[in-house]
CSV table of C-alpha atoms in Angstrom, one decimal:
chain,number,residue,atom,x,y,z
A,1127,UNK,CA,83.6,60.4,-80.3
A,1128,UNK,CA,79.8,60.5,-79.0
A,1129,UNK,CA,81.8,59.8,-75.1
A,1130,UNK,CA,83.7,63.5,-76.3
A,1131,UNK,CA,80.8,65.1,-77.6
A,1132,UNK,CA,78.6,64.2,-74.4
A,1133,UNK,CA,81.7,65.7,-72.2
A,1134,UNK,CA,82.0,68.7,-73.9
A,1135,UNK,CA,78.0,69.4,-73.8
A,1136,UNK,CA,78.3,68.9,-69.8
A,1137,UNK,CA,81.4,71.3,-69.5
A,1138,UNK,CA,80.2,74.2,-72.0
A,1139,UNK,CA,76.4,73.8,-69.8
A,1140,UNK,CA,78.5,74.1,-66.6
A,1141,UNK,CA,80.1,77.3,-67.6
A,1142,UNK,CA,77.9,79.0,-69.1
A,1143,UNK,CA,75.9,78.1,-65.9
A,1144,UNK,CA,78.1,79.4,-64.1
A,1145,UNK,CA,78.7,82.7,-65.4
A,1146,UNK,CA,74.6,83.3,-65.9
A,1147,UNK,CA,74.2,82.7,-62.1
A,1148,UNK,CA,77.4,85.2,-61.3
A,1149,UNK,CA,76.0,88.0,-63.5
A,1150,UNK,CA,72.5,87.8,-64.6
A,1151,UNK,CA,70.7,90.7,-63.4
A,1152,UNK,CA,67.5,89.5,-62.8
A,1153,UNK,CA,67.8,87.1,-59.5
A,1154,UNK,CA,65.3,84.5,-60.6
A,1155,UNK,CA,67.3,84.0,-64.2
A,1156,UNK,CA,70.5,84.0,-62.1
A,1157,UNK,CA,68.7,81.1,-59.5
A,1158,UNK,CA,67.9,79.1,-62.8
A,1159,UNK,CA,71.0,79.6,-64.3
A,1160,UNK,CA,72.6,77.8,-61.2
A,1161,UNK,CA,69.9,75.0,-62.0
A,1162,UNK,CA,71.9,74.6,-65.5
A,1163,UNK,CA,75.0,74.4,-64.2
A,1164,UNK,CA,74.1,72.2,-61.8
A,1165,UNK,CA,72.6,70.0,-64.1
A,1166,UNK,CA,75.8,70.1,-66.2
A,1167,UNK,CA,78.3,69.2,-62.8
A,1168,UNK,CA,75.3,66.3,-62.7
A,1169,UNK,CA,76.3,64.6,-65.7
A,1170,UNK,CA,80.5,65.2,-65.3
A,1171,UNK,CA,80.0,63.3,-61.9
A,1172,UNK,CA,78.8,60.2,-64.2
A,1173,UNK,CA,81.8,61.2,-66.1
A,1174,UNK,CA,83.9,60.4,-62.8
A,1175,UNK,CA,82.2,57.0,-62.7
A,1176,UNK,CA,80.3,58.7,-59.9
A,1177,UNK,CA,76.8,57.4,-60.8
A,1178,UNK,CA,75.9,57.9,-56.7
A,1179,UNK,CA,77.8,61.6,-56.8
A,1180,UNK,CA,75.1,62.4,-59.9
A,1181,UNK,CA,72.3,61.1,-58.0
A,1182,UNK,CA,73.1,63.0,-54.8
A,1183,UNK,CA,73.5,66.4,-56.8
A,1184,UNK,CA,70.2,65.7,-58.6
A,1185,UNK,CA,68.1,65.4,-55.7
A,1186,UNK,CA,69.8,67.1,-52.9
A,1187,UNK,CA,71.1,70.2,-55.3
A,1188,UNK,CA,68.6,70.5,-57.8
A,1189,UNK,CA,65.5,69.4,-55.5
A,1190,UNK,CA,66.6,70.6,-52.7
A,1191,UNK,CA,69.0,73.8,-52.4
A,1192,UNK,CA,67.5,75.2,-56.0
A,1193,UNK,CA,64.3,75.2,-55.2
A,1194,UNK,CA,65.1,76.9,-51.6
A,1195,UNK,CA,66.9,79.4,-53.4
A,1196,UNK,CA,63.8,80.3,-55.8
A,1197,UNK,CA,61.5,80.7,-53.3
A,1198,UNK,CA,64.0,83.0,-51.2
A,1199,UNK,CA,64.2,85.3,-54.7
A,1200,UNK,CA,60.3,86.3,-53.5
A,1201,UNK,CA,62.2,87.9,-50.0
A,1202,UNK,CA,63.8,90.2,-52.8
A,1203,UNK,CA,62.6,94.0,-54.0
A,1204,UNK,CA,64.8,93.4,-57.3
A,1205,UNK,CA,62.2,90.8,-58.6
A,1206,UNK,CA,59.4,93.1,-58.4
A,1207,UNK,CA,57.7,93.8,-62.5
A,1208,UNK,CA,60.2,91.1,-63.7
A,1209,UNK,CA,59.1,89.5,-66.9
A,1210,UNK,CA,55.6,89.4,-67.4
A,1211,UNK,CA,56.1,86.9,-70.7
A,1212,UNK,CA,58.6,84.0,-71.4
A,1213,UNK,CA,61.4,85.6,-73.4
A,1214,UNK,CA,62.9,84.1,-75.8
A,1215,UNK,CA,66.5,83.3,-74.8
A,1216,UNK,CA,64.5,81.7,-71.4
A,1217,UNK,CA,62.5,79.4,-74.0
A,1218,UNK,CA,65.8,78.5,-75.7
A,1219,UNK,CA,67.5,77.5,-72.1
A,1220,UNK,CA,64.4,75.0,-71.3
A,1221,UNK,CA,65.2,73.7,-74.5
A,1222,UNK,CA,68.9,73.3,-74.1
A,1223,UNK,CA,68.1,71.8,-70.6
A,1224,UNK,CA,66.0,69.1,-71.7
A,1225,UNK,CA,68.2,68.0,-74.3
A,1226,UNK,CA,70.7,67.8,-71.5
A,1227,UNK,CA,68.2,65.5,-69.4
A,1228,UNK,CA,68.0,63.6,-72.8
A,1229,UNK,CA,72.0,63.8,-73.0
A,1230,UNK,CA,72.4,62.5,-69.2
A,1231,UNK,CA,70.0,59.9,-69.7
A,1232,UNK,CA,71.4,58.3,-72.8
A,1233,UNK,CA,74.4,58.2,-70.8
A,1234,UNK,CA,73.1,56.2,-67.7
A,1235,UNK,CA,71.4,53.6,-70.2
A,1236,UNK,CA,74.8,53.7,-71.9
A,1237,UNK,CA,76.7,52.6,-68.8
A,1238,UNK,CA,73.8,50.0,-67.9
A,1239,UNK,CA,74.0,48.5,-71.3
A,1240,UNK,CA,78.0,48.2,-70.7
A,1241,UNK,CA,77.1,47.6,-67.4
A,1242,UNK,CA,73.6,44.4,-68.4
A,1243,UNK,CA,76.0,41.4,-68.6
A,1244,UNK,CA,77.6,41.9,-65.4
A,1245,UNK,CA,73.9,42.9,-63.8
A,1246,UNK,CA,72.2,39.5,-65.4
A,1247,UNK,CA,75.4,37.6,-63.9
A,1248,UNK,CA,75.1,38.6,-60.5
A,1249,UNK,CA,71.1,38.9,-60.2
A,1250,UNK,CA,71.3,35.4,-60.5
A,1251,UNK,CA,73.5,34.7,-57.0
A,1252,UNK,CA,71.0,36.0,-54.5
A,1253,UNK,CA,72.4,37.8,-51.3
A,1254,UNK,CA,75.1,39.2,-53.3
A,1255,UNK,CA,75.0,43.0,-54.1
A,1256,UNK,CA,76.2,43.3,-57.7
A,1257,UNK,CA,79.9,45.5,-57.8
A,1258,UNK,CA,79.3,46.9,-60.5
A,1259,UNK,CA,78.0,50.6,-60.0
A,1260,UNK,CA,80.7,52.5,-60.1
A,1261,UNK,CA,82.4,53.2,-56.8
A,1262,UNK,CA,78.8,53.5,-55.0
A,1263,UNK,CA,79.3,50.4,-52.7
A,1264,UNK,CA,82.7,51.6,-51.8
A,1265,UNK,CA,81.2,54.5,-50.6
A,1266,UNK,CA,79.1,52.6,-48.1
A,1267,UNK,CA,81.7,50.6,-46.9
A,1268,UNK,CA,83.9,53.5,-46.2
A,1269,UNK,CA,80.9,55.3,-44.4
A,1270,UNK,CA,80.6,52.8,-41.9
A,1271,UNK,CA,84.3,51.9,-41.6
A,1272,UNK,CA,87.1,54.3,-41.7
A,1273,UNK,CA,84.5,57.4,-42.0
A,1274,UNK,CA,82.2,56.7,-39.2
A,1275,UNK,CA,83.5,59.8,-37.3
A,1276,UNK,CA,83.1,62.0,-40.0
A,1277,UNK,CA,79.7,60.6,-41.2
A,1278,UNK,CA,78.1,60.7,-37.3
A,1279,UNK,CA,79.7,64.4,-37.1
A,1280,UNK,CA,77.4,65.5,-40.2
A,1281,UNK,CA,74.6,63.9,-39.3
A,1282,UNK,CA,75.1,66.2,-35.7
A,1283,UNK,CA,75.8,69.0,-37.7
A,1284,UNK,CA,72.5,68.8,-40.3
A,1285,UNK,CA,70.6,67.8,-37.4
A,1286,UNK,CA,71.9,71.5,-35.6
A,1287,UNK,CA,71.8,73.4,-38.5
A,1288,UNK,CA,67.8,72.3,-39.0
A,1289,UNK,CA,66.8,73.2,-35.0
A,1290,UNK,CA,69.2,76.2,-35.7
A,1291,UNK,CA,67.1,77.2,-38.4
A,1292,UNK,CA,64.1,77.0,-37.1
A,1293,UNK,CA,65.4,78.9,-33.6
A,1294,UNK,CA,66.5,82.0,-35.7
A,1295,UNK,CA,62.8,82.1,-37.6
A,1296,UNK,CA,60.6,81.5,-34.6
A,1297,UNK,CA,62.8,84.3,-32.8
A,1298,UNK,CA,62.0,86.9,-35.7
A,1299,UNK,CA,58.2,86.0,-36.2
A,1300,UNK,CA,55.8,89.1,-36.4
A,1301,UNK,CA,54.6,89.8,-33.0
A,1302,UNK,CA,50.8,89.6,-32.7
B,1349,UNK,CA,98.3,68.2,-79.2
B,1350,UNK,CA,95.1,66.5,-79.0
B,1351,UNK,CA,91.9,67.7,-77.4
B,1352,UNK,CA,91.3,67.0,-73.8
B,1353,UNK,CA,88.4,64.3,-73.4
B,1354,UNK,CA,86.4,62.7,-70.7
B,1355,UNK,CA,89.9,61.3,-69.9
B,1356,UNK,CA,91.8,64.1,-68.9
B,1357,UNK,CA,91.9,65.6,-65.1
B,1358,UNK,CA,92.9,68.5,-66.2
B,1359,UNK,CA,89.7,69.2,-68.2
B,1360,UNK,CA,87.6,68.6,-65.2
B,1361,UNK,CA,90.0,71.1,-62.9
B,1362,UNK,CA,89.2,74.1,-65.5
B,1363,UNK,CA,86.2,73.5,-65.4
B,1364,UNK,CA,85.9,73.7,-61.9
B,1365,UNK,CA,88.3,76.4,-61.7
B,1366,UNK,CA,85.5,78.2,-63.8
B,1367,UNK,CA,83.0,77.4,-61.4
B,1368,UNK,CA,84.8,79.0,-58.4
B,1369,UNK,CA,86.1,81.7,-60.0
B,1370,UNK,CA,82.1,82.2,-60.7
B,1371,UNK,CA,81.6,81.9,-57.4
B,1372,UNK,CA,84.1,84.2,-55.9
B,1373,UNK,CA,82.6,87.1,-58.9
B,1374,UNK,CA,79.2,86.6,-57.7
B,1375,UNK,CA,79.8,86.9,-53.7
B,1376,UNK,CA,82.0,90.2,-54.5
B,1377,UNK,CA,79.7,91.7,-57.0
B,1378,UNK,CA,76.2,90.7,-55.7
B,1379,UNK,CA,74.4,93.4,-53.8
B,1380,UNK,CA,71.6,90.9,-52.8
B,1381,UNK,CA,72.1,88.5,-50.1
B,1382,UNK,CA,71.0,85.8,-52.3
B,1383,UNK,CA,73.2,86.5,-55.0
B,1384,UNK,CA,76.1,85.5,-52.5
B,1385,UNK,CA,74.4,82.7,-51.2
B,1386,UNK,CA,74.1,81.9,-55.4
B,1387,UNK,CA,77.9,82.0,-55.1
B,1388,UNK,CA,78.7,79.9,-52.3
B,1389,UNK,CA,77.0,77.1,-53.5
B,1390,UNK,CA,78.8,77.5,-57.2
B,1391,UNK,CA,82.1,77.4,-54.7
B,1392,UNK,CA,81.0,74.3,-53.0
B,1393,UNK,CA,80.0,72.6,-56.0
B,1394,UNK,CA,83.5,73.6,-57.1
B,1395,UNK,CA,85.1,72.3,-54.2
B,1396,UNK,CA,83.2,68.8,-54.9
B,1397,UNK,CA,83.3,68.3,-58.1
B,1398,UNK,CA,87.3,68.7,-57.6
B,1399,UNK,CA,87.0,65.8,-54.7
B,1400,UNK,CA,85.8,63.3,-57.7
B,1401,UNK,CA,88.1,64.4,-60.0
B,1402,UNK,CA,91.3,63.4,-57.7
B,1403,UNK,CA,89.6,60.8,-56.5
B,1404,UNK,CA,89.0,59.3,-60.2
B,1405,UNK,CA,92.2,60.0,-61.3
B,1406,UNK,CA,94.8,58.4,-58.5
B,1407,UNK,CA,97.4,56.7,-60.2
B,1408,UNK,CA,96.0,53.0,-58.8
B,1409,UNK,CA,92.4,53.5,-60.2
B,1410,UNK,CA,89.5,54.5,-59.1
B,1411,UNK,CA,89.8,56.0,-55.3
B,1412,UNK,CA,86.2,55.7,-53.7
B,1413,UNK,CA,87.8,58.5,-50.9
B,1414,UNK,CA,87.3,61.4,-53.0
B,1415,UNK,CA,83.6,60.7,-53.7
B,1416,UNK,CA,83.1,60.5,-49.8
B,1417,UNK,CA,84.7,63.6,-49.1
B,1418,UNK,CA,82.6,65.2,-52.1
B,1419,UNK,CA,79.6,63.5,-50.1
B,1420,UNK,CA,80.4,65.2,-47.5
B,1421,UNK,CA,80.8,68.5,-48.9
B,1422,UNK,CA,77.6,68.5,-50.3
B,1423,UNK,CA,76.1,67.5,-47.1
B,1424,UNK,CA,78.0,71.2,-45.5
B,1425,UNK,CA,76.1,72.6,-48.5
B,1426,UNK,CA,73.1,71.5,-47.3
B,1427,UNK,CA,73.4,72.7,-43.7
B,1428,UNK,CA,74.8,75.8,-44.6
B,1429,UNK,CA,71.5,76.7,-46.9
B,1430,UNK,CA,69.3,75.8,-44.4
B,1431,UNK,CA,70.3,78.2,-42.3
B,1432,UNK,CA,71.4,80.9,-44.6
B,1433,UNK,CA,68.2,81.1,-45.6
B,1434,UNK,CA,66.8,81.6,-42.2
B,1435,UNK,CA,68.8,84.4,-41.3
B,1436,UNK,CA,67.5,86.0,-45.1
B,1437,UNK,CA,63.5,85.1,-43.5
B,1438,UNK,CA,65.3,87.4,-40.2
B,1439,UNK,CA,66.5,89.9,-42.2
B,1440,UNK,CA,63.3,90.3,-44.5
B,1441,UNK,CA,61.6,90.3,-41.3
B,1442,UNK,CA,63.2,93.4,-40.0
B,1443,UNK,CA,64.0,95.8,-42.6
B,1444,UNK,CA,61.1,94.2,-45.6
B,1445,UNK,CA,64.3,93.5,-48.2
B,1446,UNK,CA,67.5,91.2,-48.4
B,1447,UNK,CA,69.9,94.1,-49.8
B,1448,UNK,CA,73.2,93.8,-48.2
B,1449,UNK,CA,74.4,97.4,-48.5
B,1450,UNK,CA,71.2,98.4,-46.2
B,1451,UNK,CA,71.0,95.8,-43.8
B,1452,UNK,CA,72.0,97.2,-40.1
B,1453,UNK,CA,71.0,95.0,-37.6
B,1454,UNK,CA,69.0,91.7,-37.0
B,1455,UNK,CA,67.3,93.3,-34.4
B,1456,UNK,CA,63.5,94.4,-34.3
């Protein structure tokens, strides 16, 4: 019943993330509105029993891309004399977003608790990685197997796209 | 016929269904460069979160395949913001705004 509840918290944040960050008017409202629905695709990854998915999206997403994304909304005329003073409906979303940290949370300790006998089993064989996270070892093992192409040929293309980035703003700087 | 729960693939393709369809609205609608760029990323996400969802629900278990593909997705996502958001630096540089409708050129 909670497992339901939980669920359909994650999906109704996701969508009406969503649909703020397609329609919102102001840009910055829109930019935080993608930060809820992120937040929400967050927590339906540990759904998946994707506990390393969740982690990635927190801190490559959220950290990363989001906050990227806010700063670009200064390049923007549309932002200029946006709210001077919280409104309320913003006040209401911070709300509804820390409840979903709280929500998210509760979940990981859920799993872990599920999870403790299994942990306390293995911790006590040392050199042995415990198997019990989800599909997160998996994932490294198909990295550096059957993937290795794959993973080398995004590490080239991240590794591009940064000295590609930095080309195109060094080319545009203000002349002297 | 019972609510879909945590369970149930299909909830997990609406939902990302909702999420591209977002996507596609704001990257049509969006006047402002970064309105699209808002929009790709809600299309990637899409595209990733449906990655897991296969991957969770193969008929033998648990297949660790989708997650890596999703892994790599958001890694594209990643790239591509990097430099999306150097061309918008280019483009504020040579006409002072990011408005799609009015941008020309790149050149100064």
């Amino acid at each position: 019943m909670i497992e339901n509840l939980l669920f359909w918290t994650c999906c109704l944040v996701t969508v009406t993330g969503a649909i703020g960050a397609a329609t919102m008017r102001n840009l910055f409202h829109a930019a935080l509105m993608l930060g809820l629905c992120l937040a929400g695709v967050a927590g339906l990854y540990l759904f998946l029993e994707a506990s390393y998915l969740a982690c990635i999206q927190v801190i490559v997403y959220i950290g990363g891309i989001l906050v990227l994304v806010l700063f670009a909304t200064l390049f923007s005329s549309d932002i200029k004399g946006a709210v001077q003073r919280t409104p309320l409906w913003l006040r209401l979303s911070g709300l509804v977003g820390a409840g979903l940290a709280a929500l998210v949370a509760g979940r990981l300790a859920q799993i872990a608790i599920a999870h403790a006998a299994n942990l306390d089993r293995t911790r006590s064989q040392p050199g042995q990685l415990p198997d019990v996270i989800d599909g997160t070892r998996a994932i490294g093992d198909l990295l550096v197997g059957p993937w290795l192409v794959p993973f080398l040929v995004a590490a080239m293309l991240l590794t591009a796209a940064l000295v590609g980035a930095v080309a195109i703003v060094t080319r545009y700087r203000r002349k002297p | 016929m019972s609510i879909p729960g945590p369970d149930s693939l299909s909830a997990y393709l609406g939902v990302a269904a909702v999420l591209f369809s977002a996507g596609v609205l704001a990257m049509a609608t969006r006047r402002n460069a970064i309105g699209v760029l808002l929009g790709l990323e809600l299309m990637l996400n899409a595209a990733a979160l449906q990655f897991a969802a296969y991957g969770r629900f193969r008929a033998d278990g648990l297949d660790p395949q989708g997650q890596t593909a999703a892994v790599f997705v958001i890694v594209v996502a990643a790239a591509e913001a990097a430099v999306a958001l150097a061309l918008l630096f280019a483009v504020y540089r040579t006409s002072k705004d990011v408005d799609l409708e009015q941008t020309r050129e790149l050149r100064s």
